[in-house]
């Protein structure tokens, strides 16, 4: 049974770096069939793709966030991570990790999401 | 990267059909058949309902159908049920960045 679980601090101070990890269970993250990605949703707003990573380490980022985002993968731990630097209140959101099928570019499995609030 | 354009809201009565549009460009929806649709009931994570323009994952009712014409994709829900009330999002592959989402459409079942 595939499961994705986000973890990390729920409160981050302005100008600091937001760090989240997605732990994947039930399937190996080292597969050529999928990308692994992060999506966020500010309260009351829509979905925004942050970026995705392939098991090889190749990364793809939303241009609007690219200068502040780093996504990495640890195949030994079967997890991948998100770092977003220089955060502001505008980065307050529900952050989801999800699996993205390479052939269809559809996110077919999602974590439950974790709320990150940026506040001093 | 501009978001795909969706109507903010649509509504319909039980049993009726509703269609949600998703307009992109010749660099995403118009060029590729990698269009997906997601359903997000309040307080839950999104769920994949349609992939590759018109394919349904296992378990998704056939009341949900989708298509594409030019730069616009459409999701149609027929035989509307109360449980269909949710936010719906489209997404597309784009060669420039990989993925782009639509702004979302709130479906209200009257």
JSON list of N, CA, C and O in Angstrom, two decimals, chain B residues 12-45:
[
{"chain": "B", "resi": 12, "resn": "UNK", "atom": "N", "xyz": [-24.85, 23.04, -10.47]},
{"chain": "B", "resi": 12, "resn": "UNK", "atom": "CA", "xyz": [-25.86, 22.23, -11.15]},
{"chain": "B", "resi": 12, "resn": "UNK", "atom": "C", "xyz": [-26.70, 21.51, -10.12]},
{"chain": "B", "resi": 12, "resn": "UNK", "atom": "O", "xyz": [-26.30, 21.35, -8.97]},
{"chain": "B", "resi": 13, "resn": "UNK", "atom": "N", "xyz": [-27.84, 21.08, -10.56]},
{"chain": "B", "resi": 13, "resn": "UNK", "atom": "CA", "xyz": [-28.76, 20.34, -9.68]},
{"chain": "B", "resi": 13, "resn": "UNK", "atom": "C", "xyz": [-28.48, 18.85, -9.79]},
{"chain": "B", "resi": 13, "resn": "UNK", "atom": "O", "xyz": [-27.93, 18.38, -10.79]},
{"chain": "B", "resi": 14, "resn": "UNK", "atom": "N", "xyz": [-28.85, 18.11, -8.77]},
{"chain": "B", "resi": 14, "resn": "UNK", "atom": "CA", "xyz": [-28.66, 16.65, -8.82]},
{"chain": "B", "resi": 14, "resn": "UNK", "atom": "C", "xyz": [-29.28, 16.05, -10.09]},
{"chain": "B", "resi": 14, "resn": "UNK", "atom": "O", "xyz": [-30.39, 16.42, -10.48]},
{"chain": "B", "resi": 15, "resn": "UNK", "atom": "N", "xyz": [-28.53, 15.17, -10.72]},
{"chain": "B", "resi": 15, "resn": "UNK", "atom": "CA", "xyz": [-28.99, 14.53, -11.94]},
{"chain": "B", "resi": 15, "resn": "UNK", "atom": "C", "xyz": [-28.58, 15.25, -13.22]},
{"chain": "B", "resi": 15, "resn": "UNK", "atom": "O", "xyz": [-28.59, 14.65, -14.29]},
{"chain": "B", "resi": 16, "resn": "UNK", "atom": "N", "xyz": [-28.27, 16.53, -13.10]},
{"chain": "B", "resi": 16, "resn": "UNK", "atom": "CA", "xyz": [-27.87, 17.30, -14.28]},
{"chain": "B", "resi": 16, "resn": "UNK", "atom": "C", "xyz": [-26.41, 17.02, -14.62]},
{"chain": "B", "resi": 16, "resn": "UNK", "atom": "O", "xyz": [-25.71, 16.30, -13.92]},
{"chain": "B", "resi": 17, "resn": "UNK", "atom": "N", "xyz": [-25.98, 17.63, -15.73]},
{"chain": "B", "resi": 17, "resn": "UNK", "atom": "CA", "xyz": [-24.58, 17.55, -16.15]},
{"chain": "B", "resi": 17, "resn": "UNK", "atom": "C", "xyz": [-23.95, 18.94, -16.07]},
{"chain": "B", "resi": 17, "resn": "UNK", "atom": "O", "xyz": [-24.63, 19.94, -16.33]},
{"chain": "B", "resi": 18, "resn": "UNK", "atom": "N", "xyz": [-22.68, 18.96, -15.70]},
{"chain": "B", "resi": 18, "resn": "UNK", "atom": "CA", "xyz": [-21.95, 20.22, -15.69]},
{"chain": "B", "resi": 18, "resn": "UNK", "atom": "C", "xyz": [-20.62, 19.99, -16.41]},
{"chain": "B", "resi": 18, "resn": "UNK", "atom": "O", "xyz": [-20.08, 18.88, -16.41]},
{"chain": "B", "resi": 19, "resn": "UNK", "atom": "N", "xyz": [-20.12, 21.06, -17.01]},
{"chain": "B", "resi": 19, "resn": "UNK", "atom": "CA", "xyz": [-18.84, 21.00, -17.70]},
{"chain": "B", "resi": 19, "resn": "UNK", "atom": "C", "xyz": [-17.93, 22.10, -17.19]},
{"chain": "B", "resi": 19, "resn": "UNK", "atom": "O", "xyz": [-18.35, 23.25, -17.06]},
{"chain": "B", "resi": 20, "resn": "UNK", "atom": "N", "xyz": [-16.69, 21.73, -16.89]},
{"chain": "B", "resi": 20, "resn": "UNK", "atom": "CA", "xyz": [-15.69, 22.68, -16.42]},
{"chain": "B", "resi": 20, "resn": "UNK", "atom": "C", "xyz": [-14.61, 22.79, -17.49]},
{"chain": "B", "resi": 20, "resn": "UNK", "atom": "O", "xyz": [-14.06, 21.77, -17.93]},
{"chain": "B", "resi": 21, "resn": "UNK", "atom": "N", "xyz": [-14.32, 24.00, -17.89]},
{"chain": "B", "resi": 21, "resn": "UNK", "atom": "CA", "xyz": [-13.31, 24.20, -18.92]},
{"chain": "B", "resi": 21, "resn": "UNK", "atom": "C", "xyz": [-11.96, 24.54, -18.32]},
{"chain": "B", "resi": 21, "resn": "UNK", "atom": "O", "xyz": [-11.86, 24.98, -17.17]},
{"chain": "B", "resi": 22, "resn": "UNK", "atom": "N", "xyz": [-10.93, 24.32, -19.09]},
{"chain": "B", "resi": 22, "resn": "UNK", "atom": "CA", "xyz": [-9.55, 24.57, -18.66]},
{"chain": "B", "resi": 22, "resn": "UNK", "atom": "C", "xyz": [-8.78, 25.01, -19.90]},
{"chain": "B", "resi": 22, "resn": "UNK", "atom": "O", "xyz": [-8.53, 24.21, -20.81]},
{"chain": "B", "resi": 23, "resn": "UNK", "atom": "N", "xyz": [-8.44, 26.28, -19.95]},
{"chain": "B", "resi": 23, "resn": "UNK", "atom": "CA", "xyz": [-7.81, 26.83, -21.14]},
{"chain": "B", "resi": 23, "resn": "UNK", "atom": "C", "xyz": [-6.34, 27.09, -20.92]},
{"chain": "B", "resi": 23, "resn": "UNK", "atom": "O", "xyz": [-5.96, 27.75, -19.95]},
{"chain": "B", "resi": 24, "resn": "UNK", "atom": "N", "xyz": [-5.54, 26.58, -21.82]},
{"chain": "B", "resi": 24, "resn": "UNK", "atom": "CA", "xyz": [-4.10, 26.77, -21.76]},
{"chain": "B", "resi": 24, "resn": "UNK", "atom": "C", "xyz": [-3.60, 27.44, -23.01]},
{"chain": "B", "resi": 24, "resn": "UNK", "atom": "O", "xyz": [-4.25, 28.36, -23.53]},
{"chain": "B", "resi": 25, "resn": "UNK", "atom": "N", "xyz": [-2.47, 26.99, -23.48]},
{"chain": "B", "resi": 25, "resn": "UNK", "atom": "CA", "xyz": [-1.84, 27.58, -24.66]},
{"chain": "B", "resi": 25, "resn": "UNK", "atom": "C", "xyz": [-1.37, 26.48, -25.61]},
{"chain": "B", "resi": 25, "resn": "UNK", "atom": "O", "xyz": [-1.50, 25.29, -25.31]},
{"chain": "B", "resi": 26, "resn": "UNK", "atom": "N", "xyz": [-0.80, 26.91, -26.71]},
{"chain": "B", "resi": 26, "resn": "UNK", "atom": "CA", "xyz": [-0.26, 25.96, -27.68]},
{"chain": "B", "resi": 26, "resn": "UNK", "atom": "C", "xyz": [1.05, 25.32, -27.19]},
{"chain": "B", "resi": 26, "resn": "UNK", "atom": "O", "xyz": [1.61, 24.47, -27.87]},
{"chain": "B", "resi": 27, "resn": "UNK", "atom": "N", "xyz": [1.50, 25.72, -26.01]},
{"chain": "B", "resi": 27, "resn": "UNK", "atom": "CA", "xyz": [2.71, 25.14, -25.42]},
{"chain": "B", "resi": 27, "resn": "UNK", "atom": "C", "xyz": [2.41, 24.10, -24.36]},
{"chain": "B", "resi": 27, "resn": "UNK", "atom": "O", "xyz": [3.32, 23.43, -23.87]},
{"chain": "B", "resi": 28, "resn": "UNK", "atom": "N", "xyz": [1.15, 23.98, -23.99]},
{"chain": "B", "resi": 28, "resn": "UNK", "atom": "CA", "xyz": [0.79, 22.98, -22.99]},
{"chain": "B", "resi": 28, "resn": "UNK", "atom": "C", "xyz": [-0.39, 22.14, -23.47]},
{"chain": "B", "resi": 28, "resn": "UNK", "atom": "O", "xyz": [-0.21, 21.16, -24.18]},
{"chain": "B", "resi": 29, "resn": "UNK", "atom": "N", "xyz": [-1.60, 22.53, -23.14]},
{"chain": "B", "resi": 29, "resn": "UNK", "atom": "CA", "xyz": [-2.77, 21.74, -23.52]},
{"chain": "B", "resi": 29, "resn": "UNK", "atom": "C", "xyz": [-2.84, 21.54, -25.04]},
{"chain": "B", "resi": 29, "resn": "UNK", "atom": "O", "xyz": [-3.15, 20.44, -25.52]},
{"chain": "B", "resi": 30, "resn": "UNK", "atom": "N", "xyz": [-2.55, 22.60, -25.78]},
{"chain": "B", "resi": 30, "resn": "UNK", "atom": "CA", "xyz": [-2.66, 22.51, -27.23]},
{"chain": "B", "resi": 30, "resn": "UNK", "atom": "C", "xyz": [-1.65, 21.59, -27.89]},
{"chain": "B", "resi": 30, "resn": "UNK", "atom": "O", "xyz": [-1.87, 21.12, -29.02]},
{"chain": "B", "resi": 31, "resn": "UNK", "atom": "N", "xyz": [-0.56, 21.32, -27.19]},
{"chain": "B", "resi": 31, "resn": "UNK", "atom": "CA", "xyz": [0.53, 20.56, -27.80]},
{"chain": "B", "resi": 31, "resn": "UNK", "atom": "C", "xyz": [0.61, 19.12, -27.29]},
{"chain": "B", "resi": 31, "resn": "UNK", "atom": "O", "xyz": [1.11, 18.24, -27.98]},
{"chain": "B", "resi": 32, "resn": "UNK", "atom": "N", "xyz": [0.13, 18.89, -26.08]},
{"chain": "B", "resi": 32, "resn": "UNK", "atom": "CA", "xyz": [0.29, 17.58, -25.46]},
{"chain": "B", "resi": 32, "resn": "UNK", "atom": "C", "xyz": [-1.04, 17.02, -24.95]},
{"chain": "B", "resi": 32, "resn": "UNK", "atom": "O", "xyz": [-1.94, 17.77, -24.59]},
{"chain": "B", "resi": 33, "resn": "UNK", "atom": "N", "xyz": [-1.13, 15.71, -24.92]},
{"chain": "B", "resi": 33, "resn": "UNK", "atom": "CA", "xyz": [-2.33, 15.06, -24.39]},
{"chain": "B", "resi": 33, "resn": "UNK", "atom": "C", "xyz": [-2.17, 14.65, -22.93]},
{"chain": "B", "resi": 33, "resn": "UNK", "atom": "O", "xyz": [-2.86, 13.75, -22.45]},
{"chain": "B", "resi": 34, "resn": "UNK", "atom": "N", "xyz": [-1.27, 15.31, -22.23]},
{"chain": "B", "resi": 34, "resn": "UNK", "atom": "CA", "xyz": [-1.03, 14.99, -20.82]},
{"chain": "B", "resi": 34, "resn": "UNK", "atom": "C", "xyz": [-1.79, 15.97, -19.94]},
{"chain": "B", "resi": 34, "resn": "UNK", "atom": "O", "xyz": [-1.18, 16.77, -19.22]},
{"chain": "B", "resi": 35, "resn": "UNK", "atom": "N", "xyz": [-3.10, 15.88, -20.05]},
{"chain": "B", "resi": 35, "resn": "UNK", "atom": "CA", "xyz": [-3.98, 16.73, -19.24]},
{"chain": "B", "resi": 35, "resn": "UNK", "atom": "C", "xyz": [-4.63, 15.87, -18.17]},
{"chain": "B", "resi": 35, "resn": "UNK", "atom": "O", "xyz": [-5.15, 14.79, -18.46]},
{"chain": "B", "resi": 36, "resn": "UNK", "atom": "N", "xyz": [-4.59, 16.34, -16.94]},
{"chain": "B", "resi": 36, "resn": "UNK", "atom": "CA", "xyz": [-5.19, 15.62, -15.82]},
{"chain": "B", "resi": 36, "resn": "UNK", "atom": "C", "xyz": [-6.22, 16.50, -15.12]},
{"chain": "B", "resi": 36, "resn": "UNK", "atom": "O", "xyz": [-6.16, 17.72, -15.21]},
{"chain": "B", "resi": 37, "resn": "UNK", "atom": "N", "xyz": [-7.13, 15.83, -14.43]},
{"chain": "B", "resi": 37, "resn": "UNK", "atom": "CA", "xyz": [-8.13, 16.53, -13.63]},
{"chain": "B", "resi": 37, "resn": "UNK", "atom": "C", "xyz": [-8.14, 15.93, -12.22]},
{"chain": "B", "resi": 37, "resn": "UNK", "atom": "O", "xyz": [-8.01, 14.71, -12.05]},
{"chain": "B", "resi": 38, "resn": "UNK", "atom": "N", "xyz": [-8.30, 16.81, -11.23]},
{"chain": "B", "resi": 38, "resn": "UNK", "atom": "CA", "xyz": [-8.29, 16.40, -9.83]},
{"chain": "B", "resi": 38, "resn": "UNK", "atom": "C", "xyz": [-9.55, 16.90, -9.14]},
{"chain": "B", "resi": 38, "resn": "UNK", "atom": "O", "xyz": [-10.04, 17.99, -9.42]},
{"chain": "B", "resi": 39, "resn": "UNK", "atom": "N", "xyz": [-10.02, 16.10, -8.20]},
{"chain": "B", "resi": 39, "resn": "UNK", "atom": "CA", "xyz": [-11.16, 16.47, -7.35]},
{"chain": "B", "resi": 39, "resn": "UNK", "atom": "C", "xyz": [-10.64, 16.67, -5.93]},
{"chain": "B", "resi": 39, "resn": "UNK", "atom": "O", "xyz": [-9.89, 15.84, -5.43]},
{"chain": "B", "resi": 40, "resn": "UNK", "atom": "N", "xyz": [-11.04, 17.78, -5.31]},
{"chain": "B", "resi": 40, "resn": "UNK", "atom": "CA", "xyz": [-10.62, 18.05, -3.94]},
{"chain": "B", "resi": 40, "resn": "UNK", "atom": "C", "xyz": [-11.83, 18.46, -3.09]},
{"chain": "B", "resi": 40, "resn": "UNK", "atom": "O", "xyz": [-12.18, 19.64, -3.03]},
{"chain": "B", "resi": 41, "resn": "UNK", "atom": "N", "xyz": [-12.46, 17.50, -2.41]},
{"chain": "B", "resi": 41, "resn": "UNK", "atom": "CA", "xyz": [-13.52, 17.86, -1.45]},
{"chain": "B", "resi": 41, "resn": "UNK", "atom": "C", "xyz": [-12.91, 18.67, -0.32]},
{"chain": "B", "resi": 41, "resn": "UNK", "atom": "O", "xyz": [-11.70, 18.59, -0.06]},
{"chain": "B", "resi": 42, "resn": "UNK", "atom": "N", "xyz": [-13.72, 19.44, 0.40]},
{"chain": "B", "resi": 42, "resn": "UNK", "atom": "CA", "xyz": [-13.19, 20.28, 1.48]},
{"chain": "B", "resi": 42, "resn": "UNK", "atom": "C", "xyz": [-12.40, 19.47, 2.51]},
{"chain": "B", "resi": 42, "resn": "UNK", "atom": "O", "xyz": [-12.84, 18.41, 2.95]},
{"chain": "B", "resi": 43, "resn": "UNK", "atom": "N", "xyz": [-11.22, 19.98, 2.86]},
{"chain": "B", "resi": 43, "resn": "UNK", "atom": "CA", "xyz": [-10.43, 19.36, 3.90]},
{"chain": "B", "resi": 43, "resn": "UNK", "atom": "C", "xyz": [-9.71, 18.09, 3.52]},
{"chain": "B", "resi": 43, "resn": "UNK", "atom": "O", "xyz": [-9.21, 17.39, 4.40]},
{"chain": "B", "resi": 44, "resn": "UNK", "atom": "N", "xyz": [-9.65, 17.78, 2.25]},
{"chain": "B", "resi": 44, "resn": "UNK", "atom": "CA", "xyz": [-8.98, 16.56, 1.82]},
{"chain": "B", "resi": 44, "resn": "UNK", "atom": "C", "xyz": [-7.92, 16.85, 0.76]},
{"chain": "B", "resi": 44, "resn": "UNK", "atom": "O", "xyz": [-7.91, 17.93, 0.17]},
{"chain": "B", "resi": 45, "resn": "UNK", "atom": "N", "xyz": [-7.05, 15.88, 0.56]},
{"chain": "B", "resi": 45, "resn": "UNK", "atom": "CA", "xyz": [-6.04, 16.02, -0.49]},
{"chain": "B", "resi": 45, "resn": "UNK", "atom": "C", "xyz": [-6.69, 15.81, -1.85]},
{"chain": "B", "resi": 45, "resn": "UNK", "atom": "O", "xyz": [-7.70, 15.12, -1.97]}
]
